[in-house]
Amino acid sequence: MHEGVYIGTLTAKAADTIVANPHLKLMFGYPTETAHATVAPFAADRFVDPQAREAFIDRLNRDRAVTDYLLRLRRADQTPMWVEVTARAERGRGSALRVEALMRDVSERKKLEDQARDLYHQLLQAEKLAALGQTISGVAHELNNPLATILTWSERLAERTVDDATRRGLETILGESERAAKIVRNLLTFARKRHTTRAMVDVNQVVRETMSLRAYEQRVSNISVIDALAVGLPQVFADPHQVKQVLLNLVINAEQAMLGARGQGTIVTRTWHDAEAESVVLEVSDDGPGVPDEVQGRIFDPFFTTKQVGKGTGLGLTVAYAIMQEHGGRIALTSAPDAGATFRLEFPATAGKIRSPVPTPAVRPANIGGGAVVLLVEDEPALAAAVAEALGDAGFRVDRAGDGEAALARVRERTYDLVICDLKMPRLDGTAFYQAAAEIAPNLKQRIVFVTGDVAGTDAERFLDDTGCRWLAKPFRLGDLLRVARDVLA
């Protein structure tokens, strides 16, 4: 028989066992020769949730029977299990109930059901993220156009002779515009499902970009951040977006743990080069309640979570572990009760150190264009006007078109040295324009520069890879645009 048989009496405060068959004893972790009275499956200390015991007794008092009633009970070693109970009850002496029950350990079945439910929720979440990615892509396009316009005009004005107060204002406009652009790019990073693309990465830069995503939430939630990022770290060969995903997961977990325990806390991020192990190490520490010893060995298991139901899927650290494995690195936890937690990420290091970028000169040559004829295809009038004037100042002769169809008409009428074209436009987009323009003027194919808000994980990204066309992400700096234009013309 694969069911536990129980016969006994049950009251609000006590539970006595008259009969417990061998399977019931084994189910609760006792040898088969254990005395019946020792088992006591319905004793108060067997219930994980004391209120569940009260509800079970109330149900037996009211209905005199239960079928497949689910309870969370403890074995002899205090480990929990899910038990399904089918029982009938009769009134005994006083308030006691005489209970006859069949009991089944359904822990494995419950685990599979929970996993199936979590997978279902993951699929729903994936659909939501896909819709979010499409929405944010559109929002990014709408935001990046005015940001590009602001950057272009402020750069042009900054080159003029102005008083100190005006120059400070222009520098503020430039700085805040670039900050807004960075926020949009970071949102796009996490809204889109990207193909894994590895490159030489500055771990410190990834840390800064990721922490900037949480800056507002941390500020309003009384979370302080301390960074101790070593200078001159070797580069690592990694997918920066996946590294951000790992780091963001660790940071959010730390925030939730600290806020749940004390309503405030401190996160410390540290990096250094372990020359002996030839690795770059990133540590994320918090001063929260720590991770209990008994669960530390399971935190990377799929679907394991210590959060309340509905607050976590139990997949975040599993994904983090898998990403670190794919990168040839490792992730490890160090924690003690009430002493916080530290996650240590180790990445294989490569030769060489990060070089500081060489600052570009503030003053550009006055005649970069050298009289070259350029077609500017941009559906945003304010941005088109700003860029056209800047190109004119740089020595280009500029024609404008508001969409792909108007641009094709221009290409049929005139020979152009360079085309600067938006990818996302009404009527005829940049991709269709490129294909049609290549048929009209084959030599123009390698002289088209595209500008766009976001291409990650889209058909546009594949198009740009296949054609080898140069492109700039909006909002772009004038210096970058002019440099690319000069390179293409050369």
XYZ file of C-alpha atoms in Angstrom:
490
model
C 0.000 0.000 0.000
C 1.367 3.417 -1.021
C -0.859 5.376 1.327
C -0.420 6.167 4.948
C -3.245 4.984 7.200
C -4.025 6.978 10.301
C -6.610 6.367 13.031
C -6.675 8.638 16.040
C -8.338 11.462 17.925
C -8.007 15.161 17.252
C -8.808 18.250 19.334
C -7.944 21.922 19.053
C -4.891 21.424 21.279
C -3.904 17.780 20.994
C -3.687 14.837 18.603
C -3.376 11.192 19.631
C -2.533 8.311 17.306
C -4.217 4.925 17.734
C -2.989 3.311 14.496
C -0.260 4.363 12.035
C 0.624 1.876 9.304
C 4.293 1.333 8.237
C 3.972 3.512 5.128
C 2.750 6.462 7.217
C 5.713 6.022 9.568
C 8.170 5.963 6.678
C 6.435 8.957 5.093
C 7.105 11.024 8.208
C 10.691 9.776 8.545
C 10.246 7.137 11.263
C 11.384 3.493 11.242
C 8.541 1.022 10.717
C 8.973 -0.345 14.275
C 8.260 3.089 15.811
C 5.371 3.161 18.282
C 2.066 4.378 16.801
C 1.704 7.207 19.296
C 5.071 8.723 18.306
C 4.019 9.548 14.736
C 1.193 12.041 15.488
C 0.857 13.573 11.963
C -1.791 16.073 13.068
C 0.010 17.390 16.150
C 0.353 21.174 16.244
C 4.133 21.111 15.744
C 3.722 19.124 12.508
C 1.973 22.008 10.710
C 4.111 24.543 8.868
C 1.244 27.031 9.169
C -0.640 26.858 12.524
C -3.721 28.435 10.930
C -3.884 25.548 8.464
C -4.447 23.162 11.396
C -7.327 25.261 12.692
C -8.923 25.348 9.236
C -8.511 21.550 8.869
C -10.207 20.843 12.221
C -13.006 23.319 11.458
C -13.627 21.561 8.145
C -13.825 18.135 9.825
C -16.183 19.500 12.488
C -18.442 21.018 9.850
C -18.447 18.429 7.065
C -17.317 15.313 8.933
C -15.153 14.433 5.901
C -12.515 15.784 3.514
C -11.286 14.518 0.154
C -7.805 15.231 -1.254
C -7.293 17.976 1.314
C -3.824 19.538 0.900
C -1.667 20.196 3.980
C 1.925 21.353 4.464
C 3.349 19.142 7.250
C 6.774 18.519 8.753
C 8.630 15.217 8.853
C 10.525 14.034 11.908
C 13.630 15.930 10.758
C 11.514 19.116 10.362
C 11.741 19.175 6.562
C 8.399 20.188 5.037
C 6.332 18.095 2.643
C 2.973 18.364 0.922
C 0.413 15.784 2.093
C -2.963 15.007 0.565
C -5.549 13.802 3.099
C -8.819 11.949 2.560
C -10.542 11.465 5.912
C -13.799 11.021 7.762
C -14.504 12.115 11.341
C -16.955 11.159 14.080
C -17.737 12.979 17.270
C -15.872 11.387 20.209
C -15.777 12.319 23.847
C -16.184 16.005 24.603
C -14.798 18.112 21.753
C -12.575 15.346 20.378
C -12.966 13.978 16.856
C -12.229 10.354 15.985
C -10.474 10.529 12.621
C -9.760 7.812 10.057
C -7.533 9.068 7.249
C -5.600 8.028 4.167
C -2.521 10.218 3.602
C -0.289 10.573 0.521
C 3.025 12.404 0.119
C 2.449 14.571 -2.979
C 5.542 16.784 -2.647
C 6.958 15.794 -6.049
C 3.632 16.311 -7.786
C 3.219 19.700 -6.102
C 6.745 20.684 -7.145
C 5.978 19.791 -10.773
C 2.713 21.723 -10.629
C 4.485 24.768 -9.191
C 7.163 24.553 -11.878
C 4.535 24.276 -14.612
C 2.736 27.314 -13.183
C 6.003 29.259 -12.999
C 6.802 28.353 -16.598
C 3.364 29.544 -17.625
C 3.958 32.841 -15.853
C 7.373 33.061 -17.513
C 5.727 32.685 -20.914
C 3.243 35.403 -20.025
C 6.106 37.598 -18.859
C 7.993 36.941 -22.087
C 4.944 38.065 -24.075
C 4.680 41.188 -21.948
C 8.372 41.954 -22.440
C 8.056 41.463 -26.188
C 5.181 43.962 -26.262
C 7.162 46.283 -23.983
C 10.153 46.061 -26.303
C 8.053 47.133 -29.280
C 6.508 49.982 -27.294
C 9.827 51.251 -25.964
C 11.375 51.055 -29.422
C 8.682 53.435 -30.684
C 9.054 55.675 -27.649
C 12.839 55.742 -28.125
C 12.417 56.875 -31.715
C 10.085 59.675 -30.628
C 12.380 60.759 -27.789
C 15.655 60.455 -29.671
C 14.581 62.814 -32.464
C 14.011 65.840 -30.185
C 17.087 64.883 -28.150
C 19.180 64.827 -31.328
C 17.780 68.243 -32.263
C 18.634 69.691 -28.846
C 22.146 68.238 -28.935
C 22.795 69.537 -32.454
C 21.658 73.081 -31.719
C 23.430 73.266 -28.363
C 26.671 72.029 -29.952
C 26.424 74.631 -32.705
C 25.689 77.403 -30.220
C 28.534 76.266 -27.962
C 30.993 76.932 -30.796
C 30.024 80.586 -30.891
C 31.457 83.304 -28.717
C 29.070 83.722 -25.775
C 29.276 85.063 -22.246
C 30.133 82.740 -19.335
C 26.560 82.419 -18.060
C 25.287 81.403 -21.503
C 28.121 78.906 -21.928
C 27.301 77.288 -18.573
C 23.691 77.012 -19.689
C 24.688 75.401 -22.995
C 26.970 72.944 -21.214
C 24.089 72.035 -18.888
C 21.770 71.462 -21.858
C 24.379 69.237 -23.513
C 25.023 67.240 -20.355
C 21.364 66.709 -19.484
C 20.503 65.754 -23.074
C 23.211 63.119 -23.080
C 21.973 61.878 -19.714
C 18.454 61.505 -21.110
C 19.840 59.691 -24.153
C 21.728 57.271 -21.902
C 18.530 56.519 -19.939
C 16.715 55.674 -23.169
C 19.561 53.412 -24.313
C 19.611 51.600 -20.972
C 15.862 51.017 -21.128
C 16.253 49.579 -24.610
C 18.983 47.253 -23.370
C 16.631 45.552 -20.911
C 13.429 45.794 -22.941
C 14.805 43.878 -25.926
C 15.721 40.206 -26.285
C 19.163 40.470 -27.852
C 21.274 37.849 -29.568
C 24.441 37.148 -27.607
C 27.117 39.490 -28.928
C 30.468 39.445 -27.157
C 33.117 42.103 -27.352
C 35.993 43.486 -25.312
C 34.243 45.064 -22.329
C 35.196 47.439 -19.531
C 33.547 45.866 -16.474
C 33.606 49.191 -14.612
C 31.606 50.844 -17.384
C 29.020 48.045 -17.285
C 28.702 48.528 -13.517
C 28.183 52.286 -13.873
C 25.564 51.919 -16.605
C 23.658 49.255 -14.662
C 23.684 51.161 -11.382
C 22.390 54.270 -13.171
C 19.232 52.297 -13.968
C 18.533 51.878 -10.247
C 19.699 55.308 -9.135
C 16.240 56.839 -8.744
C 14.697 53.830 -6.974
C 17.646 53.637 -4.609
C 17.500 57.342 -3.832
C 13.800 57.301 -2.892
C 14.086 53.972 -1.017
C 16.914 54.974 1.356
C 19.426 52.702 -0.378
C 22.933 54.146 -0.532
C 25.559 52.915 -2.982
C 29.324 52.844 -2.554
C 31.554 51.944 -5.476
C 35.174 50.891 -5.215
C 36.038 50.281 -8.851
C 39.699 49.651 -9.589
C 41.327 51.661 -12.364
C 43.246 50.090 -15.247
C 41.384 46.786 -15.227
C 42.067 44.356 -18.065
C 39.232 43.974 -20.528
C 36.978 40.918 -20.499
C 35.453 39.207 -23.524
C 31.746 39.281 -22.686
C 28.255 40.225 -23.758
C 27.751 43.526 -21.894
C 23.971 43.158 -21.988
C 24.081 39.749 -20.308
C 26.526 41.020 -17.693
C 24.116 43.883 -16.993
C 21.322 41.327 -16.612
C 23.334 39.404 -14.004
C 24.311 42.545 -12.102
C 20.823 44.023 -12.165
C 19.390 40.808 -10.739
C 21.894 40.819 -7.862
C 21.290 44.502 -7.110
C 17.491 44.193 -7.061
C 17.709 41.108 -4.823
C 19.942 43.046 -2.425
C 17.580 46.025 -2.385
C 14.554 43.837 -1.636
C 16.360 41.981 1.150
C 17.532 45.178 2.873
C 14.208 47.010 2.524
C 12.309 43.989 3.817
C 14.548 43.714 6.872
C 15.303 47.327 7.858
C 13.717 49.683 5.349
C 17.154 50.952 4.273
C 20.626 49.711 3.470
C 23.904 50.041 1.620
C 25.161 48.308 -1.513
C 28.888 48.160 -2.239
C 30.256 47.329 -5.695
C 33.954 46.481 -5.954
C 36.179 45.437 -8.833
C 39.794 44.347 -8.967
C 42.227 42.339 -11.041
C 43.209 38.947 -9.607
C 46.530 38.553 -11.437
C 47.214 35.100 -10.005
C 43.885 33.722 -11.239
C 44.022 35.863 -14.407
C 40.522 37.128 -13.763
C 38.597 40.337 -13.245
C 36.497 40.158 -10.087
C 33.258 42.032 -9.423
C 31.694 41.896 -5.963
C 28.217 43.074 -4.987
C 27.730 43.329 -1.219
C 24.816 44.416 0.940
C 24.199 44.867 4.667
C 20.864 43.043 4.696
C 19.800 40.006 6.755
C 22.038 37.613 4.813
C 21.189 34.237 3.288
C 20.442 31.419 5.779
C 22.995 28.593 5.819
C 20.382 25.971 5.030
C 19.407 27.571 1.704
C 22.811 28.764 0.460
C 23.403 25.483 -1.357
C 20.138 25.817 -3.271
C 20.010 29.475 -4.323
C 21.129 28.709 -7.888
C 18.588 25.870 -8.288
C 15.773 26.490 -10.797
C 12.524 27.694 -9.219
C 14.044 27.995 -5.753
C 13.119 31.253 -4.047
C 12.887 32.582 -0.504
C 10.522 35.359 -1.547
C 6.801 35.395 -0.907
C 4.488 33.765 -3.413
C 4.156 35.993 -6.466
C 7.269 38.024 -5.580
C 9.827 35.908 -7.407
C 10.089 33.153 -10.000
C 13.189 31.456 -8.608
C 14.927 31.794 -11.978
C 16.944 34.996 -11.598
C 20.017 33.467 -9.962
C 19.720 30.357 -12.131
C 19.980 32.535 -15.231
C 22.857 34.485 -13.648
C 24.702 31.225 -12.960
C 24.156 30.021 -16.540
C 25.414 33.321 -18.014
C 28.582 33.209 -15.917
C 29.184 29.600 -16.949
C 28.760 30.522 -20.627
C 31.378 33.249 -20.158
C 33.877 30.821 -18.658
C 33.554 32.542 -15.288
C 31.945 31.739 -11.973
C 29.545 33.190 -9.424
C 29.736 32.481 -5.703
C 27.973 33.600 -2.531
C 29.436 34.479 0.862
C 26.954 35.229 3.637
C 26.350 34.994 7.359
C 23.144 35.591 9.377
C 22.540 39.309 9.965
C 25.845 40.131 8.255
C 24.682 40.760 4.716
C 25.512 38.888 1.538
C 28.293 39.187 -1.047
C 28.092 37.787 -4.558
C 31.427 37.397 -6.310
C 31.604 37.324 -10.115
C 34.832 36.231 -11.781
C 35.509 36.846 -15.499
C 38.512 35.533 -17.415
C 40.777 38.516 -18.096
C 42.423 39.366 -21.394
C 45.752 41.019 -22.013
C 45.921 44.790 -21.980
C 44.228 47.464 -19.983
C 41.428 49.869 -20.751
C 42.796 52.993 -22.321
C 41.292 56.302 -21.405
C 39.583 57.869 -24.416
C 41.531 60.663 -26.040
C 39.457 63.847 -25.844
C 38.429 65.170 -29.242
C 39.289 68.766 -30.042
C 36.523 71.227 -29.332
C 37.119 73.118 -32.574
C 36.439 71.312 -35.855
C 37.927 72.210 -39.245
C 35.698 74.699 -40.999
C 35.550 72.954 -44.390
C 35.228 69.208 -43.763
C 32.739 68.779 -46.595
C 34.898 70.438 -49.230
C 31.843 71.270 -51.310
C 30.575 67.652 -51.422
C 26.886 67.290 -52.232
C 24.913 65.479 -49.530
C 21.286 64.369 -49.427
C 19.760 64.502 -45.939
C 16.702 62.242 -45.589
C 14.914 62.954 -42.288
C 11.190 63.108 -41.533
C 11.633 65.218 -38.370
C 11.676 68.863 -39.615
C 13.392 70.399 -36.576
C 16.181 67.803 -36.576
C 16.565 68.017 -40.355
C 16.938 71.798 -40.213
C 19.539 71.640 -37.433
C 21.630 68.952 -39.135
C 21.364 70.624 -42.559
C 22.674 73.916 -41.192
C 25.491 72.146 -39.350
C 26.499 70.293 -42.522
C 26.375 73.558 -44.431
C 28.654 75.180 -41.873
C 31.077 72.276 -42.347
C 31.371 72.897 -46.086
C 28.737 70.518 -47.495
C 26.105 71.443 -50.056
C 22.880 69.993 -48.669
C 19.598 68.865 -50.224
C 16.774 67.683 -47.972
C 14.021 65.074 -48.329
C 11.269 64.327 -45.819
C 10.861 60.602 -46.594
C 12.180 57.779 -48.749
C 9.986 58.490 -51.764
C 11.025 62.144 -51.920
C 14.648 61.041 -51.525
C 14.373 58.640 -54.480
C 13.045 61.473 -56.615
C 16.124 63.519 -55.660
C 18.473 60.629 -56.477
C 16.943 60.333 -59.965
C 17.516 64.046 -60.575
C 21.024 64.552 -59.166
C 24.268 62.784 -58.352
C 25.162 62.802 -54.653
C 28.495 62.252 -52.943
C 26.840 61.188 -49.685
C 23.390 60.322 -48.321
C 22.514 60.636 -44.621
C 19.232 58.791 -44.086
C 16.919 57.940 -41.208
C 16.012 54.257 -41.026
C 12.494 54.612 -39.689
C 10.318 56.887 -41.844
C 6.762 57.086 -43.226
C 5.833 56.028 -46.767
C 9.211 54.458 -47.607
C 11.667 53.493 -44.856
C 15.440 53.508 -44.998
C 15.789 49.831 -45.939
C 13.466 50.135 -48.949
C 15.111 53.410 -49.956
C 18.565 51.764 -49.925
C 17.419 48.924 -52.188
C 15.727 51.274 -54.663
C 18.576 53.822 -54.635
C 21.119 51.048 -55.312
C 19.287 50.208 -58.536
C 19.204 53.853 -59.641
C 22.807 54.690 -58.635
C 24.848 51.545 -57.777
C 27.872 53.624 -56.741
C 25.775 55.199 -53.983
C 25.437 51.961 -51.990
C 28.620 52.478 -49.981
C 27.999 56.202 -49.519
C 24.814 55.954 -47.468
C 25.019 56.614 -43.716
C 21.989 55.671 -41.635
C 20.824 57.233 -38.384
C 18.317 55.506 -36.110
C 17.025 55.263 -32.565
C 17.363 51.527 -31.950
C 18.266 48.479 -34.045
C 19.108 45.862 -31.399
C 17.529 42.489 -32.187
C 15.532 43.852 -35.157
C 15.451 43.335 -38.920
C 17.246 46.685 -39.180
C 20.234 45.248 -37.282
C 20.487 42.359 -39.735
C 20.084 44.770 -42.668
C 22.950 46.958 -41.460
C 25.153 43.912 -40.852
C 24.416 42.485 -44.320
C 25.005 45.754 -46.207
C 27.960 46.971 -44.167
C 26.523 50.501 -44.155
C 27.834 52.934 -41.582
C 25.264 54.091 -39.051
C 24.881 56.302 -35.994
C 22.533 55.900 -33.062
C 20.298 58.841 -32.236
C 20.883 61.167 -30.561
C 24.322 61.604 -32.099
C 26.962 64.287 -31.621
C 27.756 66.552 -34.567
C 31.411 65.638 -34.322
C 30.559 61.940 -34.730
C 28.362 62.620 -37.750
C 30.999 64.759 -39.447
C 33.721 62.222 -38.746
C 31.674 59.392 -40.288
C 30.808 61.588 -43.268
C 34.479 62.374 -43.820
C 35.429 58.672 -43.558
C 32.777 57.620 -46.094
C 33.815 60.321 -48.567
C 37.458 59.283 -48.198
